[in-house]
Short mmCIF file of C-alpha atoms in Angstrom, two decimals:
data_model
loop_
_atom_site.label_atom_id
_atom_site.label_comp_id
_atom_site.label_asym_id
_atom_site.label_seq_id
_atom_site.Cartn_x
_atom_site.Cartn_y
_atom_site.Cartn_z
CA UNK A 1167 11.37 -11.95 -5.02
CA UNK A 1168 10.29 -8.28 -4.63
CA UNK A 1169 10.30 -5.81 -7.61
CA UNK A 1170 8.66 -2.64 -8.31
CA UNK A 1171 8.17 -0.26 -11.18
CA UNK A 1172 7.22 3.46 -11.09
CA UNK A 1173 5.08 4.47 -14.06
CA UNK A 1174 4.48 8.07 -14.83
CA UNK A 1175 1.02 8.69 -16.31
CA UNK A 1176 0.31 12.45 -16.90
CA UNK A 1177 0.24 13.87 -13.41
CA UNK A 1178 -0.09 10.44 -11.56
CA UNK A 1179 2.78 8.17 -10.55
CA UNK A 1180 1.85 4.46 -10.44
CA UNK A 1181 3.92 2.17 -8.18
CA UNK A 1182 3.53 -1.43 -9.32
CA UNK A 1183 4.70 -3.71 -6.51
CA UNK A 1184 5.36 -7.29 -7.26
CA UNK A 1185 5.91 -9.72 -4.45
CA UNK A 1186 5.59 -10.03 -0.77
CA UNK A 1187 5.73 -6.86 1.36
CA UNK A 1188 7.82 -8.05 4.28
CA UNK A 1189 11.00 -7.28 6.29
CA UNK A 1190 13.12 -8.27 3.30
CA UNK A 1191 11.98 -5.01 1.32
CA UNK A 1192 12.87 -2.70 4.00
CA UNK A 1193 15.99 -1.39 2.30
CA UNK A 1194 14.37 -1.01 -1.07
CA UNK A 1195 11.37 0.98 0.47
CA UNK A 1196 13.50 3.27 2.52
CA UNK A 1197 16.49 3.70 0.01
CA UNK A 1198 14.74 3.54 -3.29
CA UNK A 1199 10.99 3.95 -3.27
CA UNK A 1200 10.59 6.66 -0.72
CA UNK A 1201 13.21 9.12 -2.28
CA UNK A 1202 11.86 8.48 -5.76
CA UNK A 1203 8.29 9.49 -4.78
CA UNK A 1204 8.94 12.45 -2.43
CA UNK A 1205 8.48 15.19 -5.16
CA UNK A 1206 5.43 13.44 -6.72
CA UNK A 1207 1.99 14.89 -5.98
CA UNK A 1208 -0.44 12.03 -6.99
CA UNK A 1209 0.69 8.57 -6.19
CA UNK A 1210 -1.07 5.26 -6.63
CA UNK A 1211 0.33 1.96 -5.16
CA UNK A 1212 -0.97 -0.97 -7.23
CA UNK A 1213 -1.13 -4.07 -5.06
CA UNK A 1214 -2.41 -6.44 -7.78
CA UNK A 1215 0.68 -8.47 -7.59
CA UNK A 1216 1.16 -8.45 -3.77
CA UNK A 1217 0.16 -11.95 -2.36
CA UNK A 1218 1.39 -11.42 1.24
CA UNK A 1219 1.99 -8.58 3.67
CA UNK A 1220 3.33 -9.08 7.22
CA UNK A 1221 3.53 -6.73 10.14
CA UNK A 1222 6.88 -5.25 9.11
CA UNK A 1223 5.43 -4.72 5.61
CA UNK A 1224 2.56 -2.85 7.04
CA UNK A 1225 4.73 -0.73 9.22
CA UNK A 1226 6.87 0.15 6.18
CA UNK A 1227 3.72 1.03 4.15
CA UNK A 1228 2.30 3.17 6.97
CA UNK A 1229 5.57 5.09 7.33
CA UNK A 1230 5.90 5.63 3.63
CA UNK A 1231 2.32 6.89 3.22
CA UNK A 1232 2.67 9.15 6.16
CA UNK A 1233 6.00 10.51 4.77
CA UNK A 1234 4.47 11.25 1.41
CA UNK A 1235 1.24 12.77 2.88
CA UNK A 1236 3.58 15.26 4.99
CA UNK A 1237 5.34 16.11 1.73
CA UNK A 1238 1.99 17.11 0.32
CA UNK A 1239 1.23 14.00 -1.87
CA UNK A 1240 -2.14 12.51 -2.45
CA UNK A 1241 -1.73 8.72 -2.04
CA UNK A 1242 -4.05 5.85 -3.06
CA UNK A 1243 -3.77 2.07 -2.74
CA UNK A 1244 -5.48 -0.05 -5.55
CA UNK A 1245 -6.15 -3.56 -6.51
CA UNK A 1246 -5.65 -5.17 -3.07
CA UNK A 1247 -6.41 -8.87 -2.97
CA UNK A 1248 -8.99 -10.17 -0.65
CA UNK A 1249 -6.36 -12.01 1.50
CA UNK A 1250 -4.18 -8.83 1.90
CA UNK A 1251 -7.27 -6.63 2.58
CA UNK A 1252 -8.26 -9.13 5.24
CA UNK A 1253 -4.94 -8.51 6.99
CA UNK A 1254 -5.15 -4.70 6.50
CA UNK A 1255 -8.71 -4.81 8.05
CA UNK A 1256 -7.65 -7.05 11.00
CA UNK A 1257 -5.04 -4.37 11.82
CA UNK A 1258 -7.48 -1.54 11.19
CA UNK A 1259 -5.33 0.04 8.43
CA UNK A 1260 -8.33 1.60 6.66
CA UNK A 1261 -9.29 3.35 9.93
CA UNK A 1262 -5.68 4.32 10.62
CA UNK A 1263 -4.69 5.69 7.16
CA UNK A 1264 -8.29 6.55 6.09
CA UNK A 1265 -10.79 4.44 4.10
CA UNK A 1266 -10.55 6.85 1.20
CA UNK A 1267 -6.92 5.76 0.64
CA UNK A 1268 -8.14 2.29 -0.38
CA UNK A 1269 -9.83 3.07 -3.72
CA UNK A 1270 -11.25 -0.46 -4.25
CA UNK A 1271 -12.45 -0.90 -0.63
CA UNK A 1272 -16.10 -1.74 -0.43
CA UNK A 1273 -17.83 0.17 2.30
CA UNK A 1274 -19.39 -2.91 3.57
CA UNK A 1275 -16.20 -5.01 3.90
CA UNK A 1276 -15.69 -6.50 7.25
CA UNK A 1277 -13.18 -9.08 8.26
CA UNK A 1278 -14.50 -12.62 8.37
CA UNK A 1279 -14.71 -13.99 11.88
CA UNK A 1280 -12.85 -17.23 12.68
CA UNK A 1281 -15.24 -17.98 15.60
CA UNK A 1282 -18.49 -20.03 15.17
#
């Protein structure tokens, strides 16, 4: 089950996401989360409770981040699990969105090759 909470801390809005980020959360992202954040300037997405992200979830995330940036917001993604970061890296999300958006990303992180 997917849930989220938006916490306001001084000038920063923290979006705590809980659950899988997949096609099932499309309506919530588009109808609830995006409109709630459009006027916020400093936004952090806390991924500490996101165990799984699929291609539709990544597409939703990219759209949301691009819309927020176009509205003038600073966006950060934090506390991404190794498994989810692996998927992000395979799809080159840090390169597409900018490595600086992934606050916890180690500069030397590289996907592990499955070939021997």
